[in-house]
Amino acid sequence: MKSKRLNKTDIHPDFSEEMDLFMRNVYVSYDKKKIVLHNISLDLNKGEILGLIGGSGSGKSTILRCLTGQIRTHRGYVRTANCDVIKNNDELVNKIGYVPQLEYLSLYYEFNALENCIFFGRNYQIDPEEIKTRARRIFEILGFENEAILQRPVKRLSGGEKKRVSIAVGLINTPDVLFLDEPTTGLDPHLRISVLNFLLKINREFGTTMVIVSHDLEIVDYCSKVVILNHGRMTGYGRPVELIESLPSGGRAVLIEVENIDPERKMERILRIDGIEYVLNAGRNKLKLFVTDTGKISTILDRFYEMNLNVKSFSIDKGTFLDYFRLRGGVSIGDLE
Ligand SMILES: Nc1ncnc2c1ncn2[C@@H]1O[C@H](COP(=O)(O)OP(=O)(O)OP(=O)(O)O)[C@@H](O)[C@H]1O
Ligand SMILES: [Mg+2]
């Protein structure tokens, strides 16, 4: 049977009202020559957190621009917060918040944190007193513990504090969906985790659906779903646990330590052993083997001995998202930086 062609006004048959984000078969080109997004399809339910991971130029910000209706897609279907992103853009703007990639684009550095919130809150016709009450509540969750810090011009705040002011501005209209373009970039590891923990608190307290763009795999622990992007194409998409379980043997791996000999030099032969699908380097003389069947371990160990690789120890280990990323993401970790 021939499938029915969708009109621009039709709601896509796969869409459900539980979803705050919905993209199907989206292609984008800025200049009508180079396609920068190829066939992107994703969805996310209300209250969930989506992570967009990929190297520079992979299309992360472009996906945000599509979902917020800042650009038109070349082809495909997009719906955010149950609005047509182009036709109902006025309605959409009131239902979303946006924290841009560089906070200096969103903040007035001479103004303090509260003044920034009041300034941007007025765009949504919110009463200044109401904005102040909301802002104080948000800053409390974001860990701004004293009044003095709220009164200090933004230019005299630290990098992590500026990020949090930028997040507060994005939240001032109590959006259904908050888009955060690299909220942790440029922060040291300790601050990156603290910003992510603050975001999780906001998500839990207000039920805000979130999209977090990042170069760092550490966001995965906070995400209900992740998208891995490589040159405008999705090389991974789904719930982190399900992605890990999609690896051989449901994501269970064999961690093996060999004695004295550098296994790297025998890698090609190891990969040819029957039952081994993938091998990852797991440290000095340590390998992580992904096997088709963990019941075949003893025959695999026999092959190691035959190759003069003396196995010192082995154990069954759980695969991690990092393993999934290294094996299936199609992006090298170095390219994320
Ligand atoms: N306004 C634009 N006009 C033309 N091409 C653009 C424009 N913005 C982005 N591009 C191109 O589209 C591709 C995707 O860019 P995008 O900004 O979405 O990447 P990104 O993943 O957000 O990168 P980064 O991590 O550096 O922010 C890149 O090849 C980029 O050069
Ligand atoms: Mg970007």
Coordinates of C-alpha atoms and ligand atoms in Angstrom, one line a residue:
M1 CA 0.0 0.0 0.0
K2 CA 1.3 3.5 -0.9
S3 CA 2.0 5.6 2.3
K4 CA 0.1 8.8 2.6
R5 CA 2.2 11.9 1.9
L6 CA 2.2 14.3 4.9
N7 CA 1.0 17.8 4.4
K8 CA 2.8 20.6 6.2
T9 CA -0.2 21.0 8.5
D10 CA -0.5 17.3 9.3
I11 CA 0.7 15.9 12.6
H12 CA 3.2 13.1 12.0
P13 CA 1.7 9.7 12.7
D14 CA 4.5 8.7 15.1
F15 CA 4.0 11.8 17.2
S16 CA 2.4 11.5 20.7
E17 CA 1.5 14.3 23.1
E18 CA 3.8 12.9 25.7
M19 CA 6.7 14.1 23.6
D20 CA 8.3 17.5 24.0
L21 CA 10.8 16.9 21.2
F22 CA 10.1 15.3 17.9
M23 CA 12.2 15.2 14.7
R24 CA 11.7 12.9 11.8
N25 CA 14.0 12.5 8.7
V26 CA 15.5 16.0 9.1
Y27 CA 18.0 17.4 6.6
V28 CA 19.5 20.8 6.8
S29 CA 21.7 22.9 4.5
Y30 CA 22.7 26.4 5.2
D31 CA 23.8 27.2 1.7
K32 CA 21.8 24.7 -0.4
K33 CA 25.1 23.0 -1.3
K34 CA 26.5 21.3 1.7
I35 CA 24.1 19.2 3.8
V36 CA 25.0 19.6 7.5
L37 CA 22.3 17.4 9.0
H38 CA 21.5 14.0 7.3
N39 CA 18.3 12.2 8.1
I40 CA 18.0 13.1 11.8
S41 CA 15.2 11.4 13.7
L42 CA 14.7 11.6 17.5
D43 CA 12.1 12.1 20.2
L44 CA 12.0 12.8 23.9
N45 CA 9.2 12.6 26.4
K46 CA 8.3 15.4 28.8
G47 CA 10.6 15.8 31.8
E48 CA 13.4 13.8 30.1
I49 CA 17.0 14.9 29.4
L50 CA 18.6 14.5 26.0
G51 CA 22.3 14.7 25.5
L52 CA 23.8 15.7 22.1
I53 CA 27.4 14.6 21.8
G54 CA 29.8 15.2 18.9
G55 CA 32.9 16.9 17.7
S56 CA 33.2 20.4 16.5
G57 CA 31.2 21.1 13.4
S58 CA 29.2 17.8 13.8
G59 CA 25.9 19.7 13.8
K60 CA 25.0 19.9 17.5
S61 CA 24.1 23.6 17.5
T62 CA 22.3 23.1 14.2
I63 CA 20.0 20.5 15.8
L64 CA 19.2 23.0 18.6
R65 CA 18.4 25.7 16.0
C66 CA 16.0 23.3 14.2
L67 CA 14.3 22.4 17.5
T68 CA 13.8 26.0 18.5
G69 CA 12.7 27.1 15.0
Q70 CA 15.6 29.5 14.4
I71 CA 16.2 27.8 11.1
R72 CA 14.1 26.0 8.6
T73 CA 14.9 22.4 7.7
H74 CA 15.6 21.5 4.1
R75 CA 13.4 18.4 4.5
G76 CA 11.7 16.6 7.5
Y77 CA 9.4 17.2 10.4
V78 CA 10.1 19.0 13.7
R79 CA 7.8 19.6 16.6
T80 CA 8.9 21.0 20.0
A81 CA 6.7 21.5 23.2
N82 CA 3.8 20.4 21.0
C83 CA 4.2 23.4 18.6
D84 CA 5.0 23.5 15.0
V85 CA 8.4 25.2 15.3
I86 CA 7.9 27.5 12.3
K87 CA 4.2 28.1 12.2
N88 CA 3.6 28.5 15.9
N89 CA 7.0 30.1 16.7
D90 CA 5.4 32.9 18.8
E91 CA 3.8 30.3 21.0
L92 CA 7.0 28.2 21.1
V93 CA 9.2 31.1 22.2
N94 CA 7.2 31.4 25.4
K95 CA 7.5 27.6 26.1
I96 CA 11.2 27.3 25.7
G97 CA 14.4 28.6 27.2
Y98 CA 17.8 28.9 25.5
V99 CA 21.2 29.0 27.1
P100 CA 23.6 29.8 24.2
Q101 CA 27.0 28.4 23.6
L102 CA 28.9 31.5 24.8
E103 CA 27.3 33.2 27.8
Y104 CA 28.5 36.6 26.8
L105 CA 25.9 36.4 24.1
S106 CA 23.1 36.2 26.6
L107 CA 24.3 38.4 29.5
Y108 CA 24.8 42.0 30.2
Y109 CA 28.1 42.1 32.0
E110 CA 27.6 45.4 33.7
F111 CA 24.3 44.2 35.2
N112 CA 24.1 41.9 38.2
A113 CA 22.5 38.5 38.2
L114 CA 19.0 39.7 39.3
E115 CA 19.1 42.7 36.8
N116 CA 19.9 40.3 34.0
C117 CA 16.9 38.1 34.9
I118 CA 14.6 41.2 35.1
F119 CA 15.8 42.5 31.8
F120 CA 15.2 39.2 30.0
G121 CA 12.0 38.4 31.9
R122 CA 10.4 41.6 30.6
N123 CA 10.5 40.1 27.1
Y124 CA 7.9 37.6 28.3
Q125 CA 5.8 40.4 29.9
I126 CA 6.4 39.0 33.4
D127 CA 6.0 41.5 36.3
P128 CA 9.4 42.5 37.7
E129 CA 8.4 41.5 41.3
E130 CA 7.3 38.1 40.0
I131 CA 10.6 37.8 38.1
K132 CA 12.6 38.6 41.3
T133 CA 10.7 35.9 43.3
R134 CA 11.3 33.3 40.5
A135 CA 14.9 34.3 40.1
R136 CA 15.7 34.0 43.8
R137 CA 14.1 30.5 43.8
I138 CA 16.2 29.5 40.8
F139 CA 19.4 30.9 42.2
E140 CA 18.8 29.1 45.4
I141 CA 18.6 25.8 43.5
L142 CA 21.7 26.8 41.5
G143 CA 23.6 27.2 44.7
F144 CA 23.9 31.0 45.0
E145 CA 23.7 31.1 48.7
N146 CA 24.0 34.8 49.6
E147 CA 22.4 38.0 48.4
A148 CA 25.8 39.7 47.8
I149 CA 26.6 37.4 44.9
L150 CA 23.3 38.3 43.3
Q151 CA 24.1 42.0 43.5
R152 CA 27.6 41.8 42.0
P153 CA 28.0 42.8 38.3
V154 CA 28.3 39.7 36.2
K155 CA 31.7 40.8 34.9
R156 CA 33.0 40.2 38.4
L157 CA 31.7 36.6 38.7
S158 CA 33.7 33.4 38.1
G159 CA 33.2 31.3 34.9
G160 CA 31.0 28.8 36.7
E161 CA 28.9 31.5 38.3
K162 CA 28.4 33.3 34.9
K163 CA 27.2 29.9 33.4
R164 CA 24.7 29.6 36.2
V165 CA 23.4 33.2 35.6
S166 CA 23.0 32.3 32.0
I167 CA 21.1 29.2 33.0
A168 CA 18.9 31.2 35.3
V169 CA 18.1 33.6 32.4
G170 CA 17.1 30.6 30.3
L171 CA 14.8 29.5 33.0
I172 CA 13.1 32.8 33.8
N173 CA 10.0 32.1 31.8
T174 CA 9.6 28.7 33.5
P175 CA 10.0 27.0 30.1
D176 CA 8.7 23.5 29.3
V177 CA 12.0 22.8 27.5
L178 CA 15.4 24.2 28.2
F179 CA 18.1 24.1 25.5
L180 CA 21.7 24.3 26.8
D181 CA 24.4 24.7 24.2
E182 CA 27.6 23.5 25.9
P183 CA 26.8 24.5 29.5
T184 CA 29.9 22.8 30.8
T185 CA 32.5 23.8 28.2
G186 CA 35.4 25.8 29.6
L187 CA 34.8 24.8 33.2
D188 CA 37.2 22.6 35.2
P189 CA 36.1 19.0 35.9
H190 CA 34.8 19.8 39.4
L191 CA 32.6 22.7 38.2
R192 CA 31.4 20.7 35.2
I193 CA 29.9 18.1 37.5
S194 CA 28.5 20.7 39.8
V195 CA 26.7 22.5 36.9
L196 CA 25.3 19.2 35.8
N197 CA 24.1 18.4 39.3
F198 CA 22.4 21.8 39.4
L199 CA 20.7 21.1 36.1
L200 CA 19.4 17.7 37.4
K201 CA 18.0 19.5 40.5
I202 CA 16.2 22.0 38.2
N203 CA 14.9 19.1 36.1
R204 CA 13.6 17.3 39.2
E205 CA 12.1 20.4 40.9
F206 CA 10.3 21.9 37.9
G207 CA 10.0 18.8 35.6
T208 CA 11.9 20.8 32.9
T209 CA 12.6 18.8 29.7
M210 CA 16.3 19.5 28.8
V211 CA 18.6 19.2 25.8
I212 CA 22.3 19.4 26.7
V213 CA 24.9 19.8 24.1
S214 CA 28.4 18.7 25.0
H215 CA 31.8 17.5 24.0
D216 CA 32.1 15.6 27.2
L217 CA 30.8 12.0 27.7
E218 CA 30.3 12.7 31.4
I219 CA 26.9 14.2 30.6
V220 CA 25.7 10.7 29.7
D221 CA 25.1 9.8 33.3
Y222 CA 22.6 12.6 33.5
C223 CA 20.7 11.8 30.3
S224 CA 17.6 9.8 29.6
K225 CA 18.6 9.5 25.9
V226 CA 21.7 10.5 23.9
V227 CA 22.5 11.3 20.3
I228 CA 26.0 10.8 19.0
L229 CA 26.7 12.9 16.0
N230 CA 29.5 12.5 13.5
H231 CA 29.7 14.9 10.5
G232 CA 25.9 15.6 10.6
R233 CA 24.9 11.9 10.9
M234 CA 23.6 10.1 13.9
T235 CA 26.0 7.2 14.8
G236 CA 24.2 6.4 18.0
Y237 CA 20.8 7.2 19.5
G238 CA 18.9 5.8 22.4
R239 CA 18.8 5.3 26.2
P240 CA 22.4 4.8 27.5
V241 CA 21.7 1.4 29.1
E242 CA 20.0 0.1 26.0
L243 CA 23.0 1.2 23.8
I244 CA 25.4 -0.6 26.1
E245 CA 23.2 -3.7 26.1
S246 CA 23.2 -3.6 22.3
L247 CA 26.9 -4.6 22.4
P248 CA 27.7 -8.3 22.1
S249 CA 26.6 -10.5 25.0
G250 CA 24.3 -7.8 26.2
G251 CA 27.2 -5.5 27.0
R252 CA 29.0 -7.9 29.2
A253 CA 32.7 -8.0 28.5
V254 CA 35.7 -10.0 29.6
L255 CA 38.5 -8.1 31.3
I256 CA 41.7 -9.9 30.8
E257 CA 45.2 -9.3 32.1
V258 CA 48.2 -10.9 30.4
E259 CA 51.7 -11.4 31.8
N260 CA 54.7 -9.5 30.5
I261 CA 53.9 -9.6 26.8
D262 CA 52.6 -6.5 25.1
P263 CA 49.2 -7.7 23.7
E264 CA 49.1 -4.7 21.4
R265 CA 51.6 -6.4 19.1
K266 CA 49.3 -9.4 18.8
M267 CA 46.1 -7.5 18.3
E268 CA 45.5 -8.6 14.8
R269 CA 45.7 -12.3 15.8
I270 CA 43.6 -11.7 18.9
L271 CA 40.9 -10.2 16.8
R272 CA 40.8 -13.3 14.6
I273 CA 40.0 -15.6 17.5
D274 CA 36.7 -17.2 17.0
G275 CA 34.0 -15.6 19.3
I276 CA 35.7 -12.3 19.8
E277 CA 33.9 -9.4 18.2
Y278 CA 35.7 -6.3 19.6
V279 CA 38.8 -5.7 21.7
L280 CA 39.5 -2.5 23.6
N281 CA 42.7 -1.6 25.3
A282 CA 42.0 -1.3 29.0
G283 CA 45.4 -0.3 30.4
R284 CA 48.9 -1.8 30.6
N285 CA 48.7 -5.4 29.5
K286 CA 44.9 -5.3 30.0
L287 CA 42.3 -5.9 27.3
K288 CA 38.5 -5.7 27.3
L289 CA 37.0 -8.4 25.1
F290 CA 33.5 -8.2 23.7
V291 CA 32.5 -11.8 22.9
T292 CA 29.6 -13.3 21.1
D293 CA 29.0 -15.7 23.9
T294 CA 30.5 -15.5 27.4
G295 CA 30.1 -19.3 27.5
K296 CA 33.1 -19.5 25.1
I297 CA 35.5 -17.9 27.5
S298 CA 37.5 -21.0 28.2
T299 CA 38.1 -21.8 24.5
I300 CA 39.1 -18.1 24.0
L301 CA 41.6 -18.4 26.9
D302 CA 43.0 -21.5 25.3
R303 CA 43.8 -19.5 22.2
F304 CA 45.6 -16.9 24.3
Y305 CA 47.8 -19.6 25.8
E306 CA 48.5 -21.0 22.3
M307 CA 49.7 -17.5 21.3
N308 CA 52.1 -17.4 24.3
L309 CA 49.9 -14.8 26.0
N310 CA 49.9 -15.9 29.6
V311 CA 46.6 -14.9 31.2
K312 CA 47.2 -13.6 34.7
S313 CA 43.6 -12.9 35.5
F314 CA 40.2 -12.5 33.9
S315 CA 36.9 -11.4 35.1
I316 CA 33.5 -10.6 33.6
D317 CA 33.0 -6.8 33.5
K318 CA 30.2 -4.6 32.5
G319 CA 30.4 -2.5 29.3
T320 CA 30.3 1.2 29.8
F321 CA 29.0 4.0 27.6
L322 CA 32.6 4.9 26.9
D323 CA 33.1 1.4 25.5
Y324 CA 30.0 1.9 23.4
F325 CA 31.2 5.2 22.2
R326 CA 34.7 3.8 21.3
L327 CA 33.2 0.9 19.4
R328 CA 30.2 2.2 17.7
G329 CA 30.2 6.1 17.9
G330 CA 32.4 6.5 14.9
V331 CA 34.1 9.4 16.5
S332 CA 37.5 9.2 18.2
I333 CA 37.7 10.6 21.7
G334 CA 40.4 13.1 20.6
D335 CA 37.9 14.5 18.0
L336 CA 35.5 15.5 20.8
E337 CA 38.0 18.1 22.2
Ligands
LIG1 N1 25.3 30.0 9.8 C1 26.0 29.1 9.1 N2 26.2 29.2 7.7 C2 26.8 28.2 7.0 N3 27.3 27.1 7.6 C3 27.1 26.9 8.9 C4 26.5 27.9 9.7 N4 26.5 27.5 11.0 C5 27.1 26.3 11.0 N5 27.5 25.9 9.8 C6 28.2 24.7 9.4 O1 27.3 23.6 9.7 C7 28.1 22.5 10.3 C8 27.6 22.2 11.7 O2 27.8 23.3 12.5 P1 27.3 23.4 14.1 O3 27.5 24.8 14.5 O4 25.9 22.9 14.1 O5 28.3 22.4 14.8 P2 28.6 22.1 16.3 O6 28.5 20.6 16.4 O7 27.7 22.9 17.2 O8 30.1 22.6 16.5 P3 30.9 23.2 17.8 O9 31.1 22.1 18.7 O10 32.1 23.8 17.2 O11 30.0 24.3 18.4 C9 29.5 23.0 10.3 O12 30.1 22.4 9.1 C10 29.5 24.5 10.2 O13 30.6 25.0 9.5
MG2 MG 28.0 24.4 18.6

